[in-house]
Amino acid sequence: MTQPPSNHSSDNQTAQQGLFADKAFDKNTPTNTNDTRPAQSLANLEKLEKTDTVKNKQSPTLESQSHSQQAQQPPNKTTVAQAEPLKLAVVGHTNTGKTSLLRTLLRDVYFGEVKNEAATTRHVERAVISDSQTGEPLVALYDTPGLEDASGLMDWLEDNTASRRDGIERLQQFLASELADGEGLAEEDYSQEAKVIRQLLASDMALYVVDAREPVLGKYKDELAVLSWAAIPVMPVFNFTDSQDANISDWQTMLARRNLHISTRFDSVAFEFDDEIKLWQNLATMLTHSEVLNQLIERRQADWQQLYDEATIIIADFLLNVAAFMREIDDDADPMPVLAQMQEVVRQSERGMQHELLNLYKFYDSHVATTPLQLNEYQQDPFDPELLKSYGIRTTSGAAAGALLGLGIDAAALGTTMGLGAALGGLAGGLLSNTSSIADKISGVKRLYIDPATLTLLATRSMDLLQALRHRGHATCNDNLISQSSYQTVQQGEDNSQQAITTATLPWDANKLPSELKKARSKPHWSSLDKGNSEQAKNLRLDAAWSLSRKLTR
């Protein structure tokens, strides 16, 4: 799939400020305060620190900036109440899915780098979620390196800092040491931990990402102890909760003993929008000024509904385009070559519709989306009779033909249909010859349409794909991280001919098409599948698409 263009900005980054920025950084550090760049989208990406080559793949809603030193921070501490975006550090052990979680929150498959190995993120990345209507920045998210050896750091802090000092002072002493720079004669290297701590002290809150599949170990307890010294609210977030190996109960017990009673579930693979809203709501309870998060919640809910409305209109427009698709042949002509051409045109049109849905939900890269979404299910031939049977769809003639033979004016005006495959196969007895004589008397031609059963199948699996997209996060597609698709099947039989029966609900009875699709049958000029006037045809079916989309909602 063609990668979307990137909006790369060369403007200077808005300076980081946090509740304890004056404790974490040199007060004399110069600061640039002239950034007037407007927020352009839902998620605006800025690199704070760069040690690796950044991939040249970005969402069109992102803009990036690299900074050589993260330590260039302003001295003044600010709060959310001062109209600054909420600064939210995303922290946790290595390989717990921090970047994957951010990708899902940002709806961006290109944010950061994700691999199934430890310490993939080696620098801090910043992304801003803005109000999609006003462009106002609401939340600044900071992806941090993984905590690799919190236990070793905890030992050093206990041995080299005074217990009578508060946590921030002890962390500040660590940041001034050689260990924090990764230089000098020290054998230990805690430079990655230092990056995390610097960001913590410059942030208003922190999300502590937990791989719910992991047992509760001592190293995680030490991580929470270090995080608590930053003196900012910390909320644990359980990732990979869809796994059967999740240990959430054990984790909650341990967290409660550390006075962390507010946590949330957010699976970056098996995504649930309600879980995202719960995440923001839980964070709001931990703030004295929650207006910015309340505004974010309201906007995210509206945007999510708008995405769904746009998706159903895309599907409805596709169905109307196919329903109006008609080809005329002479009464005595063999319909099979024309039928084969029509079927291929419909297949191509369905793939185009699927790509529109993928782009709408920002799954731009087909490699990212194919495996976890199980798109092979949606790429099966819609004209395969066995596929119709697996959906429980039956034609009135008992045959899954894939197209129908219209009887001249009778077919267009009255909706008289019969399965083409049944007719050609002789299953309808002498019906074909009789109807042919009727067609001869009226117009001397036959009209081929796509049959109601296939239209119903196309509608059903289009909605299946939409549901899969709405329940799939933008995380890595690595086999170790993939949960089961929302496309559910049950198996029937014990031999190699087992048929997968979907659990999807048909949007309508295959023999009772919605009025919009019936109307399209009499409007062949609505279809762009046989002619090149695609924009004109789309405008003609616009009202019907809006009306049909309301009948597709689940």
XYZ file of C-alpha atoms in Angstrom:
554
model
C 0.000 0.000 0.000
C 1.258 3.441 -0.808
C 2.688 5.163 2.213
C 1.049 8.479 3.102
C 3.073 11.664 2.753
C 4.855 13.027 5.810
C 4.451 16.558 7.130
C 7.969 17.242 8.357
C 8.465 20.410 10.319
C 11.748 22.218 10.916
C 10.381 24.519 13.588
C 11.872 24.483 17.048
C 10.199 22.254 19.606
C 8.047 23.627 22.382
C 10.191 23.426 25.486
C 9.487 20.783 28.077
C 8.269 22.020 31.412
C 7.061 20.052 34.367
C 6.239 20.170 38.023
C 9.849 19.540 39.054
C 11.821 20.747 36.040
C 13.865 23.058 38.270
C 14.978 20.063 40.315
C 15.994 17.980 37.326
C 17.858 20.501 35.183
C 20.356 23.323 35.329
C 18.598 26.642 35.873
C 21.068 28.345 33.516
C 20.297 26.140 30.557
C 19.219 28.323 27.614
C 15.650 27.791 26.425
C 13.923 28.574 23.159
C 10.509 30.090 23.820
C 9.699 31.230 20.285
C 7.875 28.162 19.043
C 4.665 29.292 17.439
C 3.988 26.209 15.355
C 0.241 25.438 15.220
C -0.956 21.954 16.051
C -1.913 20.324 12.758
C -3.498 17.075 13.754
C -4.420 14.524 16.372
C -0.862 13.338 16.893
C 2.211 15.517 16.268
C 5.533 13.736 16.668
C 8.721 15.425 17.872
C 12.010 13.695 18.646
C 13.613 14.981 21.828
C 16.749 12.934 21.635
C 18.121 10.921 18.754
C 20.764 8.222 18.864
C 19.524 6.021 16.033
C 18.593 6.716 12.435
C 14.907 7.575 12.261
C 12.879 5.685 9.706
C 11.479 7.821 6.936
C 7.981 6.496 7.551
C 5.455 8.749 9.251
C 1.741 9.291 9.355
C 0.481 12.400 7.518
C -0.691 13.639 10.907
C 2.816 13.716 12.346
C 5.626 16.250 12.313
C 9.087 15.482 13.691
C 12.073 17.292 15.168
C 15.395 15.993 16.492
C 17.301 17.388 19.462
C 20.850 16.432 20.328
C 20.500 16.853 24.083
C 17.396 16.083 26.100
C 18.980 17.880 29.046
C 18.203 21.283 27.505
C 15.175 22.021 29.632
C 13.701 25.243 31.047
C 13.992 25.945 34.756
C 10.489 27.180 35.536
C 8.017 24.646 36.832
C 4.525 24.771 35.433
C 1.277 22.977 35.999
C -1.637 21.882 33.908
C -3.600 24.776 35.381
C -1.332 27.218 33.526
C -2.738 26.185 30.111
C 0.168 23.885 29.350
C -0.570 20.495 27.756
C -0.560 17.677 30.275
C 2.900 16.097 30.203
C 2.553 12.348 30.479
C 5.644 10.127 30.684
C 5.157 6.526 29.525
C 7.574 4.355 31.483
C 8.150 0.734 32.362
C 10.429 -2.252 32.039
C 11.972 -3.088 28.689
C 9.708 -4.790 26.144
C 6.431 -4.226 27.977
C 4.832 -2.561 24.947
C 5.256 1.134 25.779
C 5.769 2.177 22.158
C 2.989 -0.147 20.996
C 0.629 1.427 23.504
C 1.531 4.890 22.248
C 1.039 3.821 18.644
C -2.480 2.771 19.489
C -3.281 5.940 21.426
C -1.912 8.023 18.549
C -3.459 5.819 15.809
C -0.022 5.785 14.217
C 1.740 2.600 13.073
C 4.963 4.512 12.421
C 5.538 6.090 15.839
C 8.797 4.911 17.355
C 10.404 1.550 16.726
C 8.985 -1.774 17.863
C 10.869 -5.070 17.971
C 10.488 -8.224 20.015
C 13.712 -7.571 21.895
C 14.807 -5.601 24.923
C 15.773 -1.920 24.885
C 14.435 -1.089 21.427
C 13.672 2.519 22.400
C 16.985 4.253 23.115
C 15.798 7.846 23.227
C 12.782 9.850 24.352
C 10.121 10.604 21.770
C 7.388 13.186 22.176
C 3.947 13.120 20.590
C 1.116 15.577 21.149
C -2.579 14.752 21.081
C -4.439 17.882 20.077
C -8.078 18.869 19.880
C -9.022 17.831 16.347
C -11.356 20.809 16.002
C -9.356 23.667 17.503
C -5.790 22.364 17.179
C -5.204 23.072 20.859
C -2.520 20.726 22.292
C -4.070 18.732 25.123
C -1.656 15.971 26.131
C 2.060 15.573 25.438
C 3.079 11.907 25.599
C 6.710 10.913 26.136
C 7.910 7.469 25.123
C 10.909 6.584 27.283
C 13.571 3.858 27.146
C 12.892 0.732 29.134
C 14.121 0.432 32.716
C 16.802 -2.224 32.336
C 18.267 -2.535 35.852
C 16.159 -0.701 38.411
C 17.357 -3.077 41.115
C 20.980 -2.145 40.495
C 20.057 1.533 40.452
C 18.145 1.115 43.702
C 21.215 -0.458 45.321
C 23.362 2.461 44.164
C 20.865 4.999 45.506
C 20.745 3.256 48.867
C 24.546 3.146 49.088
C 25.361 6.615 47.778
C 22.522 8.923 48.800
C 21.297 9.889 52.251
C 18.010 8.345 53.278
C 17.040 11.541 55.124
C 16.903 13.415 51.807
C 13.706 13.394 49.807
C 13.308 11.328 46.673
C 13.817 14.146 44.192
C 17.088 15.177 45.839
C 18.355 11.597 45.746
C 17.408 11.242 42.075
C 19.075 14.582 41.340
C 22.284 13.314 42.936
C 22.149 10.246 40.698
C 21.648 12.406 37.589
C 24.808 14.353 38.486
C 26.889 11.169 38.703
C 28.993 9.421 36.059
C 26.552 6.528 36.000
C 23.838 8.733 34.570
C 26.054 9.805 31.644
C 27.298 6.338 30.818
C 30.813 7.759 30.748
C 33.826 7.751 33.007
C 35.363 4.799 34.832
C 32.153 3.449 36.314
C 31.492 -0.174 35.377
C 27.748 0.237 35.619
C 25.865 2.156 32.962
C 22.526 3.579 34.015
C 22.231 6.118 31.201
C 18.934 4.653 30.046
C 17.476 4.884 33.538
C 18.761 8.474 33.697
C 16.780 9.383 30.566
C 13.646 7.975 32.150
C 14.192 9.838 35.423
C 14.902 13.143 33.684
C 11.641 12.807 31.803
C 9.751 11.856 34.958
C 10.926 14.981 36.743
C 9.851 17.089 33.777
C 6.375 15.515 33.557
C 3.079 15.993 35.360
C 2.113 12.321 35.504
C 3.375 8.895 34.480
C 1.882 5.780 32.960
C 3.678 2.684 34.223
C 3.160 0.053 31.515
C 2.908 -3.518 32.776
C 3.048 -6.630 30.624
C 0.140 -8.446 32.255
C 1.615 -11.788 31.200
C 4.657 -11.278 33.454
C 4.755 -12.577 37.035
C 5.278 -10.068 39.835
C 9.049 -9.942 40.347
C 11.352 -7.985 42.630
C 12.734 -5.875 39.790
C 9.268 -4.445 39.127
C 8.876 -3.530 42.802
C 12.200 -1.674 42.629
C 11.042 0.153 39.504
C 7.960 1.396 41.305
C 10.077 2.515 44.254
C 12.302 4.603 41.968
C 9.272 6.051 40.179
C 7.672 7.025 43.478
C 10.662 9.213 44.330
C 9.790 11.524 41.428
C 6.762 12.649 43.462
C 4.279 12.695 40.573
C 1.096 10.617 40.177
C 1.815 7.210 38.639
C -0.913 5.033 37.133
C -0.158 1.411 36.174
C -1.508 0.339 32.773
C -1.898 -3.363 32.047
C -0.927 -4.265 28.486
C -1.601 -7.573 26.715
C -4.608 -8.240 28.933
C -6.233 -10.369 26.229
C -3.675 -13.103 26.873
C -4.708 -16.211 28.784
C -1.492 -15.849 30.786
C -2.446 -12.480 32.297
C -1.643 -12.109 36.015
C -3.633 -8.965 36.714
C -4.922 -10.065 40.114
C -1.396 -10.669 41.471
C -0.249 -7.332 40.108
C -3.145 -5.448 41.665
C -2.356 -6.960 45.057
C 1.267 -5.834 44.832
C 0.300 -2.360 43.584
C -2.215 -1.878 46.391
C 0.550 -2.532 48.944
C 2.362 0.416 47.403
C -0.692 2.678 47.589
C -1.297 2.420 43.834
C -5.020 1.735 43.878
C -5.921 3.274 40.520
C -4.915 1.230 37.483
C -6.411 0.491 34.097
C -6.373 -2.062 31.304
C -5.307 -1.073 27.809
C -4.368 -3.832 25.393
C -2.388 -2.305 22.529
C -3.197 -5.271 20.261
C -6.749 -6.318 21.175
C -7.933 -2.725 21.359
C -11.154 -1.577 23.009
C -12.085 2.082 22.698
C -13.911 1.953 26.035
C -10.592 0.980 27.655
C -8.956 4.091 26.222
C -11.704 6.316 27.604
C -11.364 4.591 30.980
C -7.623 5.321 30.897
C -8.212 9.056 30.450
C -10.991 9.060 33.052
C -8.790 7.349 35.639
C -6.017 9.846 34.988
C -8.494 12.697 35.458
C -9.319 11.460 38.958
C -5.661 11.896 39.907
C -5.514 15.578 38.921
C -6.698 18.663 40.744
C -7.311 20.293 37.368
C -8.920 17.705 35.080
C -10.460 20.082 32.534
C -7.912 19.256 29.843
C -8.575 15.518 30.135
C -12.341 16.030 30.157
C -11.963 18.009 26.944
C -9.809 15.248 25.477
C -12.353 12.560 26.389
C -15.182 14.484 24.774
C -13.199 15.055 21.585
C -11.941 11.479 21.313
C -15.467 10.117 21.654
C -16.756 12.453 18.952
C -13.859 11.604 16.632
C -14.356 7.863 17.157
C -18.037 8.129 16.235
C -17.197 10.226 13.198
C -14.739 7.586 12.009
C -17.457 4.954 12.252
C -19.933 7.102 10.345
C -17.426 7.719 7.572
C -16.598 4.003 7.385
C -20.234 2.922 7.024
C -20.747 5.485 4.261
C -17.713 4.068 2.429
C -19.226 0.576 2.680
C -22.705 1.753 1.655
C -21.343 3.598 -1.366
C -19.448 0.470 -2.443
C -22.579 -1.677 -2.162
C -24.679 0.769 -4.187
C -21.973 0.895 -6.833
C -22.069 -2.896 -7.128
C -25.873 -3.122 -6.986
C -26.241 -0.660 -9.883
C -23.623 -2.504 -11.928
C -25.321 -3.933 -15.025
C -24.209 -5.372 -18.344
C -26.477 -6.065 -21.316
C -26.024 -9.014 -23.658
C -27.986 -10.318 -26.604
C -30.696 -12.768 -25.734
C -28.927 -15.638 -27.459
C -25.416 -14.734 -26.258
C -23.427 -16.833 -23.771
C -23.515 -14.872 -20.485
C -20.527 -16.601 -18.861
C -17.697 -14.486 -20.376
C -19.477 -11.278 -19.412
C -20.257 -12.649 -15.969
C -16.569 -13.495 -15.433
C -15.628 -9.903 -16.342
C -18.229 -8.477 -13.964
C -17.035 -10.642 -11.112
C -13.434 -9.503 -11.527
C -14.505 -5.846 -11.571
C -16.415 -6.370 -8.315
C -13.425 -8.098 -6.714
C -11.209 -5.124 -7.560
C -13.825 -2.708 -6.255
C -14.067 -4.594 -2.957
C -10.301 -4.471 -2.498
C -10.383 -0.735 -3.126
C -13.080 -0.331 -0.471
C -11.041 -2.390 2.003
C -8.007 -0.167 1.446
C -10.155 2.905 2.068
C -11.168 1.479 5.440
C -7.561 0.625 6.300
C -6.454 4.159 5.473
C -9.330 5.680 7.405
C -8.208 3.872 10.560
C -4.545 4.605 9.753
C -3.370 1.109 8.944
C -1.349 2.422 6.030
C 1.111 -0.433 5.721
C -0.467 -3.659 4.491
C 2.371 -5.641 6.093
C 1.438 -4.211 9.473
C -2.252 -4.916 9.046
C -2.419 -8.203 7.154
C -1.480 -10.747 9.788
C -3.241 -9.453 12.907
C -6.375 -8.500 10.983
C -6.441 -11.863 9.197
C -7.258 -10.123 5.932
C -7.051 -13.473 4.169
C -10.570 -14.004 5.470
C -11.719 -10.903 3.630
C -9.809 -11.703 0.458
C -11.646 -14.926 -0.290
C -13.560 -14.892 -3.538
C -17.017 -13.409 -2.824
C -18.397 -15.452 -5.708
C -17.370 -18.774 -4.195
C -20.601 -20.710 -3.424
C -18.918 -22.332 -0.412
C -18.201 -18.920 1.101
C -21.872 -18.015 0.820
C -22.765 -21.226 2.611
C -20.272 -20.507 5.400
C -22.144 -17.257 6.090
C -25.442 -19.120 6.078
C -26.646 -17.237 2.982
C -28.983 -19.040 0.613
C -30.558 -17.900 -2.630
C -34.232 -18.489 -3.377
C -33.285 -21.112 -5.949
C -30.963 -22.869 -3.545
C -27.922 -22.030 -5.673
C -25.069 -19.660 -4.934
C -24.683 -18.233 -8.420
C -22.817 -14.995 -7.896
C -24.937 -13.103 -10.410
C -28.481 -13.042 -11.692
C -30.052 -12.844 -15.116
C -32.352 -9.852 -15.433
C -35.339 -10.247 -17.731
C -35.120 -6.998 -19.630
C -37.470 -4.359 -18.215
C -39.075 -6.940 -15.943
C -35.860 -7.454 -13.965
C -35.134 -3.769 -13.528
C -38.645 -2.673 -12.647
C -40.061 -5.656 -10.784
C -36.975 -7.294 -9.345
C -37.676 -10.683 -10.906
C -34.528 -12.756 -10.399
C -33.174 -16.242 -10.577
C -29.782 -17.708 -9.879
C -27.715 -17.676 -13.057
C -25.752 -20.724 -12.037
C -28.981 -22.634 -11.369
C -30.432 -21.587 -14.712
C -27.344 -22.514 -16.715
C -27.000 -25.761 -14.839
C -30.507 -26.845 -15.768
C -31.655 -26.801 -12.143
C -34.515 -24.502 -13.032
C -35.875 -26.858 -15.668
C -37.462 -25.062 -18.600
C -37.543 -21.674 -16.882
C -34.640 -20.245 -18.886
C -36.210 -20.832 -22.263
C -39.529 -19.416 -21.155
C -38.010 -16.240 -19.722
C -35.834 -15.837 -22.779
C -38.889 -15.653 -24.971
C -40.349 -12.985 -22.666
C -37.140 -10.959 -22.893
C -37.147 -11.282 -26.695
C -40.629 -9.820 -26.896
C -39.759 -6.862 -24.652
C -36.266 -5.755 -25.610
C -34.321 -8.591 -27.152
C -31.593 -8.319 -24.512
C -30.694 -9.813 -21.182
C -29.292 -7.816 -18.275
C -26.771 -9.205 -15.838
C -26.699 -7.935 -12.243
C -24.913 -9.040 -9.089
C -27.366 -11.183 -7.161
C -28.830 -10.302 -3.715
C -26.978 -13.148 -1.987
C -23.595 -11.820 -3.083
C -24.556 -8.257 -2.177
C -25.488 -9.484 1.296
C -22.182 -11.336 1.599
C -20.242 -8.231 0.527
C -22.113 -6.134 3.086
C -21.572 -8.651 5.893
C -17.866 -9.105 5.518
C -17.314 -5.382 4.923
C -18.862 -4.794 8.337
C -16.737 -7.656 9.711
C -13.621 -5.884 8.502
C -14.782 -2.612 10.022
C -15.321 -4.321 13.374
C -11.845 -5.880 13.167
C -10.304 -2.474 12.517
C -12.137 -0.946 15.480
C -10.823 -3.678 17.773
C -7.223 -3.777 16.538
C -4.506 -1.626 18.045
C -1.633 -0.121 16.095
C 0.931 -2.291 17.848
C 3.559 -4.546 16.343
C 2.435 -7.521 14.279
C 5.111 -9.783 15.766
C 3.734 -13.285 16.239
C 4.527 -13.227 19.974
C 2.358 -10.159 20.493
C -0.666 -10.930 18.328
C -3.934 -11.806 20.016
C -6.821 -13.559 18.369
C -8.650 -11.619 15.702
C -12.137 -10.376 16.333
C -13.139 -12.418 13.321
C -14.409 -15.473 15.162
C -15.059 -18.874 13.626
C -16.172 -22.277 14.773
C -15.187 -25.489 13.131
C -17.606 -28.073 11.850
C -16.635 -31.643 10.971
C -13.368 -33.514 11.439
C -11.900 -33.892 7.954
C -10.001 -31.511 5.687
C -13.225 -30.141 4.260
C -14.214 -28.432 7.515
C -16.068 -25.214 6.893
C -15.579 -22.052 8.965
C -18.927 -20.621 10.017
C -18.725 -16.949 10.940
C -20.488 -15.553 13.955
C -21.300 -12.318 12.121
C -24.926 -11.222 11.943
C -26.289 -10.547 8.462
C -27.397 -6.926 8.049
C -30.548 -8.083 6.239
C -32.199 -11.142 4.741
C -30.472 -12.080 1.502
C -33.816 -12.185 -0.290
C -34.998 -8.815 1.070
C -32.528 -6.182 0.023
C -32.840 -2.672 1.497
C -34.823 -0.225 -0.594
C -31.665 1.718 -1.480
C -30.096 -1.324 -3.146
C -33.332 -2.178 -4.931
C -33.475 1.362 -6.257
C -29.892 1.101 -7.476
C -30.958 -1.790 -9.714
C -33.015 0.629 -11.785
C -30.209 3.234 -11.833
C -27.312 1.728 -13.842
C -25.922 5.249 -14.304
C -25.199 5.224 -10.540
C -22.430 2.682 -11.084
C -18.912 3.627 -12.097
C -17.819 -0.004 -12.510
C -18.665 -0.123 -16.208
C -17.921 3.486 -17.123
C -15.318 6.094 -16.336
C -17.534 8.812 -14.813
C -16.798 7.683 -11.257
C -17.140 11.098 -9.573
C -20.434 11.873 -11.284
C -21.826 8.433 -10.431
C -20.728 8.803 -6.806
C -22.518 12.131 -6.484
C -25.702 10.582 -7.855
C -25.747 7.839 -5.214
C -24.623 10.093 -2.353
C -28.016 10.473 -0.659
C -28.757 6.770 -0.980
C -25.332 5.951 0.512
C -26.043 8.072 3.557
C -29.436 6.425 4.025
C -28.071 2.899 3.546
C -25.203 3.534 5.969
C -27.742 4.005 8.779
C -28.970 0.451 8.133
C -25.456 -0.979 8.338
C -24.699 0.132 11.892
C -24.311 -2.608 14.517
